[in-house]
Coordinates of N, CA and C in Angstrom, one line a residue:
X8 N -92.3 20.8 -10.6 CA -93.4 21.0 -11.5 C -93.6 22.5 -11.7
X9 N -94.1 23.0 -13.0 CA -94.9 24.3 -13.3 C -95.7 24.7 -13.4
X10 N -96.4 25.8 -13.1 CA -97.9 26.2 -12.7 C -97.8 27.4 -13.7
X11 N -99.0 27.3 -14.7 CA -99.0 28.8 -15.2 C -99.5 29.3 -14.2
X12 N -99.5 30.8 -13.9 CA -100.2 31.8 -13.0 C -100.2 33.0 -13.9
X13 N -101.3 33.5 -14.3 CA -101.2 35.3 -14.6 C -100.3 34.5 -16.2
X14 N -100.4 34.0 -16.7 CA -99.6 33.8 -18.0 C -98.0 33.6 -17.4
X15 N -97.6 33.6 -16.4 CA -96.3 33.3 -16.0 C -96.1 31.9 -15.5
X16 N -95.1 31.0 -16.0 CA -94.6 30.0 -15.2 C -93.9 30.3 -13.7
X17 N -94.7 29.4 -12.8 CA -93.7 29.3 -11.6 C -93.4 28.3 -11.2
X18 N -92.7 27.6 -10.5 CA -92.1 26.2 -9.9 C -92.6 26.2 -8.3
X19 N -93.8 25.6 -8.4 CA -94.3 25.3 -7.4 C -93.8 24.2 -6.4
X20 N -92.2 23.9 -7.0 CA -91.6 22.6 -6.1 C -90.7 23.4 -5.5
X21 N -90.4 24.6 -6.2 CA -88.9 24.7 -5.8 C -88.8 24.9 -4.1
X22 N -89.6 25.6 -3.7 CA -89.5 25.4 -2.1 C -89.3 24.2 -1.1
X23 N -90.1 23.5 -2.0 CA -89.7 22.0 -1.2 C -88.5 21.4 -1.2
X24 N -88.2 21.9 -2.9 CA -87.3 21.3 -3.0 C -85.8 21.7 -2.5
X25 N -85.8 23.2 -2.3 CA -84.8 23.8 -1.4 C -84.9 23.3 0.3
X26 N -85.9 23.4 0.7 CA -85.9 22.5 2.1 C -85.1 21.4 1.9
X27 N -85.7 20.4 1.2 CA -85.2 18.8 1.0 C -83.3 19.1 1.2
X28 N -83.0 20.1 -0.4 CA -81.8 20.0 0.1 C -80.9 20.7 1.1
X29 N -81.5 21.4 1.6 CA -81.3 22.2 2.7 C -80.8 20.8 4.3
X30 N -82.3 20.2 4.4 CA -82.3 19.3 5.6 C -81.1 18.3 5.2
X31 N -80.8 18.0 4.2 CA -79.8 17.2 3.5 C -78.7 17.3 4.2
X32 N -78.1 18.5 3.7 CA -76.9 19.4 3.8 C -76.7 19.5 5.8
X33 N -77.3 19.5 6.1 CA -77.8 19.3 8.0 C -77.0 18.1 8.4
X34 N -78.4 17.0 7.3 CA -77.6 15.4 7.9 C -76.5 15.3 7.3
X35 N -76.0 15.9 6.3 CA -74.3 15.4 6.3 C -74.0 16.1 7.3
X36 N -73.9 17.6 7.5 CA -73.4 18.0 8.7 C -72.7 17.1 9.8
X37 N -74.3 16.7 10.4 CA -74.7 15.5 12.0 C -73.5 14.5 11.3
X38 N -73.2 14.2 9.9 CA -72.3 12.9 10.1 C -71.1 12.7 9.8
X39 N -71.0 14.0 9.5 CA -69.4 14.5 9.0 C -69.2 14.5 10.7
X40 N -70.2 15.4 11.5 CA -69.2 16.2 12.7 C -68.8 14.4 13.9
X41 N -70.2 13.6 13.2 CA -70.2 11.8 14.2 C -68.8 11.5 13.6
X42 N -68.4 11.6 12.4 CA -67.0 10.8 12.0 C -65.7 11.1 12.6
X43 N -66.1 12.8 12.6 CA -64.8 13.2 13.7 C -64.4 13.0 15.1
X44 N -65.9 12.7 15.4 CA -65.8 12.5 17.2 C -65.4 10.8 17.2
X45 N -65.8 9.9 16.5 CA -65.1 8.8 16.1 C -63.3 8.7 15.8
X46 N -63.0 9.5 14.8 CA -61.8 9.8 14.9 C -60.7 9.9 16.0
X47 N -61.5 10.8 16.5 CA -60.6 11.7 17.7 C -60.8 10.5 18.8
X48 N -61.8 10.2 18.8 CA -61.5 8.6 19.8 C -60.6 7.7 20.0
X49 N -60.7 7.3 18.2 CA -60.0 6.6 17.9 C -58.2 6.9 17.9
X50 N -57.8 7.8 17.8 CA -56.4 8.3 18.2 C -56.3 8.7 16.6
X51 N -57.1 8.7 16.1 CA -56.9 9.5 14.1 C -56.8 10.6 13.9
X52 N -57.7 11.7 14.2 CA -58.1 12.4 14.4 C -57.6 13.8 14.9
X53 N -57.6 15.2 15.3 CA -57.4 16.3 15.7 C -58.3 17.2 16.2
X54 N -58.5 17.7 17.7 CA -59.3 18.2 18.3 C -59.8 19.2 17.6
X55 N -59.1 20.1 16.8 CA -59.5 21.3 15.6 C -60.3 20.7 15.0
X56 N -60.2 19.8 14.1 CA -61.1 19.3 13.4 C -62.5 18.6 13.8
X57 N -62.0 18.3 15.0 CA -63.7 18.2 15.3 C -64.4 18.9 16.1
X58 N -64.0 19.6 16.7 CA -64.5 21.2 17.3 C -64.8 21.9 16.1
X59 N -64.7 21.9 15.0 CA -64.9 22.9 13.8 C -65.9 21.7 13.3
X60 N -66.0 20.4 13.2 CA -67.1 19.8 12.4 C -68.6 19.7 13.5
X61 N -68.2 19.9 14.7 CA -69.1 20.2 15.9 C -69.9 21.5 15.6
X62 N -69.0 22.2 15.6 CA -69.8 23.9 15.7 C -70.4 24.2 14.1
X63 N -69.8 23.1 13.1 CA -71.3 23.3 11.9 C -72.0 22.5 12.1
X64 N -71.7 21.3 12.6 CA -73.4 20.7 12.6 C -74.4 21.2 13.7
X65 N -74.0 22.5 14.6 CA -74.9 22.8 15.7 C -75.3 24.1 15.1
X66 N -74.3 24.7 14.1 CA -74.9 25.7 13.6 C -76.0 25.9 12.4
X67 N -75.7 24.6 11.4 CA -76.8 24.3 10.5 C -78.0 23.7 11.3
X68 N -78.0 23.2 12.7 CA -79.3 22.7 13.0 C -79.6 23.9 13.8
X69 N -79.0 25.2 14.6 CA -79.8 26.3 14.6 C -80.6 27.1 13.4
X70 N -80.1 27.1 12.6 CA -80.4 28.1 11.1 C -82.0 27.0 11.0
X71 N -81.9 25.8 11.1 CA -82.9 25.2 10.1 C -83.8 25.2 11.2
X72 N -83.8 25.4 12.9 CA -84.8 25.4 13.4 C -85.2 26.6 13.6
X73 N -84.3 27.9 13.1 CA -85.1 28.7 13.0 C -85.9 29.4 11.9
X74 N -85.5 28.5 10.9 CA -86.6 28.7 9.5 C -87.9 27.7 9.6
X75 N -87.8 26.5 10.6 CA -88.8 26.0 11.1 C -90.0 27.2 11.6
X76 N -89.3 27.5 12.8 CA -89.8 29.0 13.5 C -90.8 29.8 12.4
X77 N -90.2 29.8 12.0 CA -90.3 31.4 10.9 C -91.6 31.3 9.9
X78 N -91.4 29.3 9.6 CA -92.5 29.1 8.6 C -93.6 28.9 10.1
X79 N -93.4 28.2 10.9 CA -94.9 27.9 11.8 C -95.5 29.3 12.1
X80 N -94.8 30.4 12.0 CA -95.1 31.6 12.8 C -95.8 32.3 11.4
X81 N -95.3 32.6 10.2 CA -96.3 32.7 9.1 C -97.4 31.6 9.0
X82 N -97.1 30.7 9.0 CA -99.0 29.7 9.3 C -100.0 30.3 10.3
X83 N -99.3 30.3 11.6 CA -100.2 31.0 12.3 C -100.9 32.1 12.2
X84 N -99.9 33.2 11.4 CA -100.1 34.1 11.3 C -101.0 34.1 10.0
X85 N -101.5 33.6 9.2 CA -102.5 33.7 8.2 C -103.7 32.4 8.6
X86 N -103.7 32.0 9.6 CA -105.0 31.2 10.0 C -105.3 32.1 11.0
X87 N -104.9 33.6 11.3 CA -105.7 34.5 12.3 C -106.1 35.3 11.3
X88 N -105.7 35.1 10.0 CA -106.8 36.2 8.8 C -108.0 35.9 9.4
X89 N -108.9 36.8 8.8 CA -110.4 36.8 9.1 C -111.0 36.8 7.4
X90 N -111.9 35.8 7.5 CA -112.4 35.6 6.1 C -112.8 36.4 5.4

């Protein structure tokens, strides 16, 4: 959706909406890297390839907990404004 402000349109979703596809992009991660560890069980599979689908799904779930971080710590930080 769009908000006039100041005579300017802004997209007051787009944030969410970058999260949304952001966490997305995560859970494929988590199920790409489950497919390979299945794989590699299974005798299909190659330890490269799931050591490399491992280390992005641990690396997209660091990044996104630390934009978690980042947004709680601006919240905090503007409910210690003073009215």
């Amino acid at each position: 959706a769009t908000k006039q402000v100041d005579g300017k349109k802004q997209d007051v979703d787009g944030f969410a909406n970058e999260m949304k596809s952001f966490i997305a992009k995560v859970e494929k991660r988590q199920v790409d890297a489950d497919h390979e560890v299945r794989r590699l069980a299974s005798g299909e599979g190659n330890i490269h390839e799931t050591a490399m689908a491992l280390e992005k799904a641990d690396i997209t779930v660091r990044l996104l907990l630390k934009g978690r971080d980042k947004i709680v710590q601006a919240y905090q930080e503007v409910m210690r404004m003073p009215l």
